[in-house]
Amino acid sequence: MITIEIRKELKSGVIELAILALLVRREMYGYELSQKILDLSSGQIEVKEGTLYPILYRLEERGIITSRWQAPLGRGKPRKYYYVTGKGRQYFAGYRKEWNVVVEFMCKILE
Amino acid sequence: MITIEIRKELKSGVIELAILALLVRREMYGYELSQKILDLSSGQIEVKEGTLYPILYRLEERGIITSRWQAPLGRGKPRKYYYVTGKGRQYFAGYRKEWNVVVEFMCKILE
DNA sequence: AATAATACCTAGTAGCACAAAGTATATAGA
DNA sequence: TCTATATACTTTGTGCTACTAGGTATTATT
């Protein structure tokens, strides 16, 4: 498996959609999200901290997700768990449709 | 066919890739590119002038495409035709691979 | 004792799509 | 004739995005 660096222009928008796709299924905390995305992409899509947290804050500010602090069962730093609101689920559905339009278009243009 | 507005974050990077995909096949001029993209996307992906021309200029500056002015056969304003250089074809191939990684990842994360 | 991994925060930066203005030619409709 | 529209290219400024690079703090490993 050869890992190539994905240019940030291609990540634009996609990372937010990916985060929402994960949070729609179950609540997760920031660090967990970044690791999950790295895993699911076989190490090819890395979400930097300076990207991840600002995305979570703006989504929360817009009422798309909410959060709660939770101390881990064992020891360690407290974690901030995020989950998608009702409004957020609608937002996600629309976002997903736009993504599908883009993908269909690109499939056509790339043969 | 319901036309939805695609948020610009999702267009980021994608428009450049689409332009290159068209120019790899044959030389085209700016306005023609914007119309072709609108056509191929069934009117769903609109590339504004303030987006299109700056992309073409920076691609030319980087040696990825080159251009030549050509007066139309009939009457009208002269057109600037662009085509992809050898270096540009390599650039396009790499860009395309990155896009495929992103699409595969998103397919997985969106089920 | 030192390093890495976990877990979160944030000020500043470069690059992107876009709005909105401009120049200029040709055509169609009122 | 006047006006609007389509064609065709240019450019300045703006908001948003991912990222850089720093920070705090805890726990496990070496």
PDB file of C-alpha atoms (C1' of nucleotides) in Angstrom:
ATOM      1  CA  MET A   1       0.000   0.000   0.000  1.00  0.00           C
ATOM      2  CA  ILE A   2       1.575   3.239  -1.177  1.00  0.00           C
ATOM      3  CA  THR A   3       0.455   6.251   0.810  1.00  0.00           C
ATOM      4  CA  ILE A   4       0.095   9.456  -1.155  1.00  0.00           C
ATOM      5  CA  GLU A   5      -0.397  12.889   0.283  1.00  0.00           C
ATOM      6  CA  ILE A   6      -3.867  14.215  -0.482  1.00  0.00           C
ATOM      7  CA  ARG A   7      -3.788  17.917  -1.307  1.00  0.00           C
ATOM      8  CA  LYS A   8      -5.849  19.987   1.055  1.00  0.00           C
ATOM      9  CA  GLU A   9      -8.034  21.465  -1.693  1.00  0.00           C
ATOM     10  CA  LEU A  10      -9.454  17.984  -2.274  1.00  0.00           C
ATOM     11  CA  LYS A  11     -10.043  17.523   1.441  1.00  0.00           C
ATOM     12  CA  SER A  12     -12.014  20.759   1.636  1.00  0.00           C
ATOM     13  CA  GLY A  13     -15.576  20.048   2.623  1.00  0.00           C
ATOM     14  CA  VAL A  14     -14.967  16.317   2.539  1.00  0.00           C
ATOM     15  CA  ILE A  15     -13.543  16.157   6.058  1.00  0.00           C
ATOM     16  CA  GLU A  16     -16.588  17.888   7.508  1.00  0.00           C
ATOM     17  CA  LEU A  17     -18.860  15.447   5.665  1.00  0.00           C
ATOM     18  CA  ALA A  18     -16.800  12.488   6.883  1.00  0.00           C
ATOM     19  CA  ILE A  19     -16.974  13.694  10.484  1.00  0.00           C
ATOM     20  CA  LEU A  20     -20.739  14.042  10.243  1.00  0.00           C
ATOM     21  CA  ALA A  21     -21.048  10.596   8.666  1.00  0.00           C
ATOM     22  CA  LEU A  22     -19.283   9.111  11.682  1.00  0.00           C
ATOM     23  CA  LEU A  23     -21.136  11.150  14.285  1.00  0.00           C
ATOM     24  CA  VAL A  24     -24.506  10.273  12.761  1.00  0.00           C
ATOM     25  CA  ARG A  25     -23.930   6.646  13.735  1.00  0.00           C
ATOM     26  CA  ARG A  26     -22.675   7.164  17.282  1.00  0.00           C
ATOM     27  CA  GLU A  27     -21.155   9.827  19.479  1.00  0.00           C
ATOM     28  CA  MET A  28     -17.384  10.131  19.383  1.00  0.00           C
ATOM     29  CA  TYR A  29     -14.712  12.420  20.770  1.00  0.00           C
ATOM     30  CA  GLY A  30     -12.271  14.473  18.750  1.00  0.00           C
ATOM     31  CA  TYR A  31      -9.159  12.368  18.952  1.00  0.00           C
ATOM     32  CA  GLU A  32     -11.220   9.260  18.310  1.00  0.00           C
ATOM     33  CA  LEU A  33     -12.616  10.817  15.137  1.00  0.00           C
ATOM     34  CA  SER A  34      -9.170  11.611  13.763  1.00  0.00           C
ATOM     35  CA  GLN A  35      -7.975   8.063  14.454  1.00  0.00           C
ATOM     36  CA  LYS A  36     -11.083   6.510  12.941  1.00  0.00           C
ATOM     37  CA  ILE A  37     -10.681   8.513   9.743  1.00  0.00           C
ATOM     38  CA  LEU A  38      -7.023   7.510   9.545  1.00  0.00           C
ATOM     39  CA  ASP A  39      -8.022   3.866  10.018  1.00  0.00           C
ATOM     40  CA  LEU A  40     -10.871   3.830   7.518  1.00  0.00           C
ATOM     41  CA  SER A  41      -8.657   5.447   4.890  1.00  0.00           C
ATOM     42  CA  SER A  42      -5.796   2.999   5.507  1.00  0.00           C
ATOM     43  CA  GLY A  43      -3.634   5.836   6.744  1.00  0.00           C
ATOM     44  CA  GLN A  44      -4.207   7.930   3.637  1.00  0.00           C
ATOM     45  CA  ILE A  45      -6.413  10.702   4.995  1.00  0.00           C
ATOM     46  CA  GLU A  46      -4.987  12.477   7.982  1.00  0.00           C
ATOM     47  CA  VAL A  47      -7.055  15.105   9.773  1.00  0.00           C
ATOM     48  CA  LYS A  48      -4.720  17.442  11.610  1.00  0.00           C
ATOM     49  CA  GLU A  49      -5.700  18.803  15.009  1.00  0.00           C
ATOM     50  CA  GLY A  50      -5.726  22.345  13.674  1.00  0.00           C
ATOM     51  CA  THR A  51      -8.361  21.157  11.215  1.00  0.00           C
ATOM     52  CA  LEU A  52     -10.380  18.840  13.391  1.00  0.00           C
ATOM     53  CA  TYR A  53     -11.156  20.994  16.407  1.00  0.00           C
ATOM     54  CA  PRO A  54     -12.118  24.174  14.515  1.00  0.00           C
ATOM     55  CA  ILE A  55     -14.533  22.055  12.440  1.00  0.00           C
ATOM     56  CA  LEU A  56     -16.141  20.643  15.577  1.00  0.00           C
ATOM     57  CA  TYR A  57     -16.460  24.104  17.130  1.00  0.00           C
ATOM     58  CA  ARG A  58     -18.098  25.666  14.104  1.00  0.00           C
ATOM     59  CA  LEU A  59     -20.488  22.729  13.692  1.00  0.00           C
ATOM     60  CA  GLU A  60     -21.484  23.086  17.321  1.00  0.00           C
ATOM     61  CA  GLU A  61     -21.846  26.851  16.972  1.00  0.00           C
ATOM     62  CA  ARG A  62     -24.237  26.262  14.064  1.00  0.00           C
ATOM     63  CA  GLY A  63     -26.292  23.793  16.083  1.00  0.00           C
ATOM     64  CA  ILE A  64     -25.392  20.869  13.843  1.00  0.00           C
ATOM     65  CA  ILE A  65     -23.709  18.906  16.614  1.00  0.00           C
ATOM     66  CA  THR A  66     -23.672  19.146  20.425  1.00  0.00           C
ATOM     67  CA  SER A  67     -21.176  17.930  22.967  1.00  0.00           C
ATOM     68  CA  ARG A  68     -20.739  16.674  26.501  1.00  0.00           C
ATOM     69  CA  TRP A  69     -17.629  16.173  28.589  1.00  0.00           C
ATOM     70  CA  GLN A  70     -17.029  12.665  29.839  1.00  0.00           C
ATOM     71  CA  ALA A  71     -14.241  11.351  32.041  1.00  0.00           C
ATOM     72  CA  PRO A  72     -12.845   8.071  30.708  1.00  0.00           C
ATOM     73  CA  LEU A  73     -13.703   4.897  32.645  1.00  0.00           C
ATOM     74  CA  GLY A  74     -10.103   4.386  33.706  1.00  0.00           C
ATOM     75  CA  ARG A  75      -7.642   7.237  34.087  1.00  0.00           C
ATOM     76  CA  GLY A  76      -6.781   9.883  31.540  1.00  0.00           C
ATOM     77  CA  LYS A  77      -7.875  13.264  30.320  1.00  0.00           C
ATOM     78  CA  PRO A  78     -11.589  13.991  30.029  1.00  0.00           C
ATOM     79  CA  ARG A  79     -13.020  13.598  26.549  1.00  0.00           C
ATOM     80  CA  LYS A  80     -15.483  15.805  24.736  1.00  0.00           C
ATOM     81  CA  TYR A  81     -18.068  13.623  23.024  1.00  0.00           C
ATOM     82  CA  TYR A  82     -19.978  15.014  20.050  1.00  0.00           C
ATOM     83  CA  TYR A  83     -23.243  13.880  18.514  1.00  0.00           C
ATOM     84  CA  VAL A  84     -25.481  15.103  15.687  1.00  0.00           C
ATOM     85  CA  THR A  85     -28.650  17.060  16.457  1.00  0.00           C
ATOM     86  CA  GLY A  86     -31.942  16.718  14.582  1.00  0.00           C
ATOM     87  CA  LYS A  87     -31.130  19.842  12.623  1.00  0.00           C
ATOM     88  CA  GLY A  88     -27.705  18.352  12.005  1.00  0.00           C
ATOM     89  CA  ARG A  89     -29.184  15.215  10.498  1.00  0.00           C
ATOM     90  CA  GLN A  90     -31.050  17.299   7.947  1.00  0.00           C
ATOM     91  CA  TYR A  91     -27.899  19.276   7.236  1.00  0.00           C
ATOM     92  CA  PHE A  92     -25.989  16.028   6.743  1.00  0.00           C
ATOM     93  CA  ALA A  93     -28.614  14.631   4.358  1.00  0.00           C
ATOM     94  CA  GLY A  94     -28.393  17.731   2.162  1.00  0.00           C
ATOM     95  CA  TYR A  95     -24.613  17.785   2.286  1.00  0.00           C
ATOM     96  CA  ARG A  96     -24.537  14.144   1.229  1.00  0.00           C
ATOM     97  CA  LYS A  97     -26.752  14.843  -1.781  1.00  0.00           C
ATOM     98  CA  GLU A  98     -24.388  17.578  -2.923  1.00  0.00           C
ATOM     99  CA  TRP A  99     -21.475  15.197  -2.576  1.00  0.00           C
ATOM    100  CA  ASN A 100     -23.270  12.622  -4.712  1.00  0.00           C
ATOM    101  CA  VAL A 101     -23.815  15.214  -7.430  1.00  0.00           C
ATOM    102  CA  VAL A 102     -20.114  16.052  -7.432  1.00  0.00           C
ATOM    103  CA  VAL A 103     -19.079  12.388  -7.555  1.00  0.00           C
ATOM    104  CA  GLU A 104     -21.469  11.573 -10.385  1.00  0.00           C
ATOM    105  CA  PHE A 105     -20.206  14.547 -12.351  1.00  0.00           C
ATOM    106  CA  MET A 106     -16.569  13.650 -11.809  1.00  0.00           C
ATOM    107  CA  CYS A 107     -17.175  10.029 -12.800  1.00  0.00           C
ATOM    108  CA  LYS A 108     -18.647  11.276 -16.060  1.00  0.00           C
ATOM    109  CA  ILE A 109     -15.855  13.729 -16.772  1.00  0.00           C
ATOM    110  CA  LEU A 110     -13.109  11.237 -15.902  1.00  0.00           C
ATOM    111  CA  GLU A 111     -14.743   8.709 -18.294  1.00  0.00           C
TER     112      GLU A 111
ATOM    113  CA  MET B   1     -34.342  17.212 -12.460  1.00  0.00           C
ATOM    114  CA  ILE B   2     -33.997  19.252  -9.274  1.00  0.00           C
ATOM    115  CA  THR B   3     -30.974  21.495  -9.286  1.00  0.00           C
ATOM    116  CA  ILE B   4     -29.277  21.969  -5.931  1.00  0.00           C
ATOM    117  CA  GLU B   5     -26.594  24.497  -5.144  1.00  0.00           C
ATOM    118  CA  ILE B   6     -23.273  22.799  -4.496  1.00  0.00           C
ATOM    119  CA  ARG B   7     -21.394  24.477  -1.644  1.00  0.00           C
ATOM    120  CA  LYS B   8     -18.074  25.895  -2.714  1.00  0.00           C
ATOM    121  CA  GLU B   9     -16.078  23.863  -0.195  1.00  0.00           C
ATOM    122  CA  LEU B  10     -17.060  20.711  -2.088  1.00  0.00           C
ATOM    123  CA  LYS B  11     -16.050  22.286  -5.387  1.00  0.00           C
ATOM    124  CA  SER B  12     -12.606  23.120  -4.060  1.00  0.00           C
ATOM    125  CA  GLY B  13      -9.975  21.248  -6.006  1.00  0.00           C
ATOM    126  CA  VAL B  14     -12.619  19.411  -7.996  1.00  0.00           C
ATOM    127  CA  ILE B  15     -13.056  22.200 -10.529  1.00  0.00           C
ATOM    128  CA  GLU B  16      -9.347  22.275 -11.305  1.00  0.00           C
ATOM    129  CA  LEU B  17      -9.368  18.504 -11.788  1.00  0.00           C
ATOM    130  CA  ALA B  18     -12.427  18.722 -14.045  1.00  0.00           C
ATOM    131  CA  ILE B  19     -10.809  21.432 -16.172  1.00  0.00           C
ATOM    132  CA  LEU B  20      -7.692  19.320 -16.581  1.00  0.00           C
ATOM    133  CA  ALA B  21      -9.774  16.261 -17.458  1.00  0.00           C
ATOM    134  CA  LEU B  22     -11.362  18.217 -20.318  1.00  0.00           C
ATOM    135  CA  LEU B  23      -8.143  19.834 -21.522  1.00  0.00           C
ATOM    136  CA  VAL B  24      -6.324  16.506 -21.595  1.00  0.00           C
ATOM    137  CA  ARG B  25      -8.674  15.349 -24.364  1.00  0.00           C
ATOM    138  CA  ARG B  26      -8.565  18.469 -26.522  1.00  0.00           C
ATOM    139  CA  GLU B  27      -7.734  22.158 -26.356  1.00  0.00           C
ATOM    140  CA  MET B  28     -10.560  24.435 -25.270  1.00  0.00           C
ATOM    141  CA  TYR B  29     -11.034  28.096 -24.415  1.00  0.00           C
ATOM    142  CA  GLY B  30     -12.215  29.452 -21.096  1.00  0.00           C
ATOM    143  CA  TYR B  31     -15.829  30.188 -21.835  1.00  0.00           C
ATOM    144  CA  GLU B  32     -16.146  26.857 -23.626  1.00  0.00           C
ATOM    145  CA  LEU B  33     -14.846  25.057 -20.530  1.00  0.00           C
ATOM    146  CA  SER B  34     -17.400  26.688 -18.262  1.00  0.00           C
ATOM    147  CA  GLN B  35     -20.255  25.782 -20.634  1.00  0.00           C
ATOM    148  CA  LYS B  36     -19.013  22.228 -21.060  1.00  0.00           C
ATOM    149  CA  ILE B  37     -18.901  21.692 -17.297  1.00  0.00           C
ATOM    150  CA  LEU B  38     -22.399  23.124 -16.950  1.00  0.00           C
ATOM    151  CA  ASP B  39     -23.606  20.776 -19.699  1.00  0.00           C
ATOM    152  CA  LEU B  40     -21.931  17.628 -18.378  1.00  0.00           C
ATOM    153  CA  SER B  41     -23.332  18.281 -14.908  1.00  0.00           C
ATOM    154  CA  SER B  42     -26.859  18.907 -16.231  1.00  0.00           C
ATOM    155  CA  GLY B  43     -26.646  22.486 -15.035  1.00  0.00           C
ATOM    156  CA  GLN B  44     -25.679  21.504 -11.512  1.00  0.00           C
ATOM    157  CA  ILE B  45     -22.052  22.601 -11.410  1.00  0.00           C
ATOM    158  CA  GLU B  46     -21.501  26.182 -12.387  1.00  0.00           C
ATOM    159  CA  VAL B  47     -17.970  27.540 -12.657  1.00  0.00           C
ATOM    160  CA  LYS B  48     -18.044  31.295 -12.179  1.00  0.00           C
ATOM    161  CA  GLU B  49     -15.734  33.538 -14.188  1.00  0.00           C
ATOM    162  CA  GLY B  50     -13.969  34.694 -11.051  1.00  0.00           C
ATOM    163  CA  THR B  51     -13.130  31.046 -10.438  1.00  0.00           C
ATOM    164  CA  LEU B  52     -12.384  29.845 -13.943  1.00  0.00           C
ATOM    165  CA  TYR B  53      -9.876  32.388 -15.186  1.00  0.00           C
ATOM    166  CA  PRO B  54      -7.721  32.523 -12.054  1.00  0.00           C
ATOM    167  CA  ILE B  55      -7.475  28.710 -12.198  1.00  0.00           C
ATOM    168  CA  LEU B  56      -6.333  28.844 -15.824  1.00  0.00           C
ATOM    169  CA  TYR B  57      -3.769  31.556 -15.045  1.00  0.00           C
ATOM    170  CA  ARG B  58      -2.208  29.705 -12.141  1.00  0.00           C
ATOM    171  CA  LEU B  59      -2.130  26.411 -14.074  1.00  0.00           C
ATOM    172  CA  GLU B  60      -0.331  28.182 -16.899  1.00  0.00           C
ATOM    173  CA  GLU B  61       2.050  29.892 -14.488  1.00  0.00           C
ATOM    174  CA  ARG B  62       2.957  26.468 -13.081  1.00  0.00           C
ATOM    175  CA  GLY B  63       3.588  25.080 -16.562  1.00  0.00           C
ATOM    176  CA  ILE B  64       0.714  22.623 -16.352  1.00  0.00           C
ATOM    177  CA  ILE B  65      -1.137  24.123 -19.310  1.00  0.00           C
ATOM    178  CA  THR B  66      -0.194  26.516 -22.112  1.00  0.00           C
ATOM    179  CA  SER B  67      -2.284  28.778 -24.268  1.00  0.00           C
ATOM    180  CA  ARG B  68      -2.585  30.420 -27.652  1.00  0.00           C
ATOM    181  CA  TRP B  69      -4.875  33.173 -28.888  1.00  0.00           C
ATOM    182  CA  GLN B  70      -7.101  32.293 -31.807  1.00  0.00           C
ATOM    183  CA  ALA B  71      -9.565  34.485 -33.674  1.00  0.00           C
ATOM    184  CA  PRO B  72     -12.875  32.694 -34.283  1.00  0.00           C
ATOM    185  CA  LEU B  73     -13.622  31.583 -37.861  1.00  0.00           C
ATOM    186  CA  GLY B  74     -16.522  34.037 -38.148  1.00  0.00           C
ATOM    187  CA  ARG B  75     -16.714  37.251 -36.211  1.00  0.00           C
ATOM    188  CA  GLY B  76     -16.400  37.702 -32.482  1.00  0.00           C
ATOM    189  CA  LYS B  77     -13.834  38.194 -29.766  1.00  0.00           C
ATOM    190  CA  PRO B  78     -10.569  36.280 -29.952  1.00  0.00           C
ATOM    191  CA  ARG B  79     -10.416  33.164 -27.811  1.00  0.00           C
ATOM    192  CA  LYS B  80      -7.612  31.917 -25.648  1.00  0.00           C
ATOM    193  CA  TYR B  81      -7.216  28.178 -26.178  1.00  0.00           C
ATOM    194  CA  TYR B  82      -5.565  26.100 -23.471  1.00  0.00           C
ATOM    195  CA  TYR B  83      -3.977  22.670 -23.639  1.00  0.00           C
ATOM    196  CA  VAL B  84      -2.133  20.417 -21.215  1.00  0.00           C
ATOM    197  CA  THR B  85       1.658  20.134 -21.335  1.00  0.00           C
ATOM    198  CA  GLY B  86       3.642  16.937 -20.793  1.00  0.00           C
ATOM    199  CA  LYS B  87       4.361  18.031 -17.254  1.00  0.00           C
ATOM    200  CA  GLY B  88       0.671  18.786 -16.911  1.00  0.00           C
ATOM    201  CA  ARG B  89      -0.309  15.272 -17.899  1.00  0.00           C
ATOM    202  CA  GLN B  90       1.807  13.869 -15.090  1.00  0.00           C
ATOM    203  CA  TYR B  91       0.315  16.393 -12.704  1.00  0.00           C
ATOM    204  CA  PHE B  92      -3.167  15.365 -13.811  1.00  0.00           C
ATOM    205  CA  ALA B  93      -2.439  11.672 -13.335  1.00  0.00           C
ATOM    206  CA  GLY B  94      -1.307  12.256  -9.749  1.00  0.00           C
ATOM    207  CA  TYR B  95      -4.235  14.539  -9.011  1.00  0.00           C
ATOM    208  CA  ARG B  96      -6.609  11.902 -10.308  1.00  0.00           C
ATOM    209  CA  LYS B  97      -5.126   9.249  -8.029  1.00  0.00           C
ATOM    210  CA  GLU B  98      -5.664  11.507  -5.037  1.00  0.00           C
ATOM    211  CA  TRP B  99      -9.253  12.029  -6.075  1.00  0.00           C
ATOM    212  CA  ASN B 100      -9.772   8.270  -6.310  1.00  0.00           C
ATOM    213  CA  VAL B 101      -8.445   7.839  -2.776  1.00  0.00           C
ATOM    214  CA  VAL B 102     -10.881  10.442  -1.489  1.00  0.00           C
ATOM    215  CA  VAL B 103     -13.832   8.882  -3.329  1.00  0.00           C
ATOM    216  CA  GLU B 104     -13.029   5.369  -2.125  1.00  0.00           C
ATOM    217  CA  PHE B 105     -12.736   6.633   1.418  1.00  0.00           C
ATOM    218  CA  MET B 106     -16.004   8.540   1.268  1.00  0.00           C
ATOM    219  CA  CYS B 107     -17.817   5.545  -0.228  1.00  0.00           C
ATOM    220  CA  LYS B 108     -16.636   3.482   2.720  1.00  0.00           C
ATOM    221  CA  ILE B 109     -17.577   6.070   5.324  1.00  0.00           C
ATOM    222  CA  LEU B 110     -20.991   6.730   3.767  1.00  0.00           C
ATOM    223  CA  GLU B 111     -21.670   2.964   3.753  1.00  0.00           C
TER     224      GLU B 111
ATOM    225  C1'  DA C   1      14.402  10.714  33.242  1.00  0.00           C
ATOM    226  C1'  DA C   2      12.817  10.968  28.723  1.00  0.00           C
ATOM    227  C1'  DT C   3       9.867   9.902  25.077  1.00  0.00           C
ATOM    228  C1'  DA C   4       5.647   8.832  22.926  1.00  0.00           C
ATOM    229  C1'  DA C   5       0.756   8.476  22.902  1.00  0.00           C
ATOM    230  C1'  DT C   6      -3.415  10.363  24.356  1.00  0.00           C
ATOM    231  C1'  DA C   7      -6.547  14.522  24.364  1.00  0.00           C
ATOM    232  C1'  DC C   8      -7.684  19.148  23.819  1.00  0.00           C
ATOM    233  C1'  DC C   9      -6.947  24.288  22.432  1.00  0.00           C
ATOM    234  C1'  DT C  10      -5.760  28.339  19.303  1.00  0.00           C
ATOM    235  C1'  DA C  11      -3.402  32.411  16.690  1.00  0.00           C
ATOM    236  C1'  DG C  12      -1.821  33.066  12.315  1.00  0.00           C
ATOM    237  C1'  DT C  13      -1.186  31.657   7.137  1.00  0.00           C
ATOM    238  C1'  DA C  14      -1.835  30.238   2.273  1.00  0.00           C
ATOM    239  C1'  DG C  15      -4.953  28.971  -1.061  1.00  0.00           C
ATOM    240  C1'  DC C  16      -9.572  28.318  -2.877  1.00  0.00           C
ATOM    241  C1'  DA C  17     -14.242  29.660  -4.905  1.00  0.00           C
ATOM    242  C1'  DC C  18     -16.712  33.589  -5.448  1.00  0.00           C
ATOM    243  C1'  DA C  19     -18.841  38.453  -5.808  1.00  0.00           C
ATOM    244  C1'  DA C  20     -18.673  42.280  -8.373  1.00  0.00           C
ATOM    245  C1'  DA C  21     -16.835  45.238 -11.065  1.00  0.00           C
ATOM    246  C1'  DG C  22     -14.752  46.202 -15.754  1.00  0.00           C
ATOM    247  C1'  DT C  23     -13.699  45.876 -21.288  1.00  0.00           C
ATOM    248  C1'  DA C  24     -15.452  44.556 -25.777  1.00  0.00           C
ATOM    249  C1'  DT C  25     -18.143  42.318 -29.684  1.00  0.00           C
ATOM    250  C1'  DA C  26     -22.312  40.348 -31.822  1.00  0.00           C
ATOM    251  C1'  DT C  27     -27.157  39.303 -32.033  1.00  0.00           C
ATOM    252  C1'  DA C  28     -32.092  39.370 -31.072  1.00  0.00           C
ATOM    253  C1'  DG C  29     -36.224  41.719 -29.629  1.00  0.00           C
ATOM    254  C1'  DA C  30     -39.138  45.744 -28.529  1.00  0.00           C
TER     255       DA C  30
ATOM    256  C1'  DT D   1     -32.961  52.701 -32.581  1.00  0.00           C
ATOM    257  C1'  DC D   2     -32.399  51.270 -28.139  1.00  0.00           C
ATOM    258  C1'  DT D   3     -31.809  47.640 -25.048  1.00  0.00           C
ATOM    259  C1'  DA D   4     -30.904  43.377 -23.344  1.00  0.00           C
ATOM    260  C1'  DT D   5     -28.576  39.087 -23.785  1.00  0.00           C
ATOM    261  C1'  DA D   6     -24.901  36.055 -24.988  1.00  0.00           C
ATOM    262  C1'  DT D   7     -20.201  35.645 -25.859  1.00  0.00           C
ATOM    263  C1'  DA D   8     -15.324  36.142 -24.065  1.00  0.00           C
ATOM    264  C1'  DC D   9     -11.763  37.669 -21.136  1.00  0.00           C
ATOM    265  C1'  DT D  10      -9.773  40.368 -16.859  1.00  0.00           C
ATOM    266  C1'  DT D  11      -9.080  41.750 -12.043  1.00  0.00           C
ATOM    267  C1'  DT D  12      -9.707  43.388  -7.028  1.00  0.00           C
ATOM    268  C1'  DG D  13     -11.274  42.143  -2.822  1.00  0.00           C
ATOM    269  C1'  DT D  14     -13.711  38.769   0.534  1.00  0.00           C
ATOM    270  C1'  DG D  15     -14.955  34.763   3.367  1.00  0.00           C
ATOM    271  C1'  DC D  16     -14.030  30.203   4.283  1.00  0.00           C
ATOM    272  C1'  DT D  17     -11.027  26.075   4.628  1.00  0.00           C
ATOM    273  C1'  DA D  18      -7.136  23.066   5.863  1.00  0.00           C
ATOM    274  C1'  DC D  19      -3.032  23.600   7.957  1.00  0.00           C
ATOM    275  C1'  DT D  20       1.289  25.172  10.671  1.00  0.00           C
ATOM    276  C1'  DA D  21       3.037  25.504  14.864  1.00  0.00           C
ATOM    277  C1'  DG D  22       2.765  26.543  19.061  1.00  0.00           C
ATOM    278  C1'  DG D  23       0.545  25.522  23.753  1.00  0.00           C
ATOM    279  C1'  DT D  24      -1.514  22.598  28.236  1.00  0.00           C
ATOM    280  C1'  DA D  25      -2.003  18.236  30.568  1.00  0.00           C
ATOM    281  C1'  DT D  26      -2.180  13.102  31.603  1.00  0.00           C
ATOM    282  C1'  DT D  27      -0.608   8.353  31.166  1.00  0.00           C
ATOM    283  C1'  DA D  28       2.281   4.591  29.574  1.00  0.00           C
ATOM    284  C1'  DT D  29       6.655   2.980  27.902  1.00  0.00           C
ATOM    285  C1'  DT D  30      11.653   2.756  27.597  1.00  0.00           C
TER     286       DT D  30
END
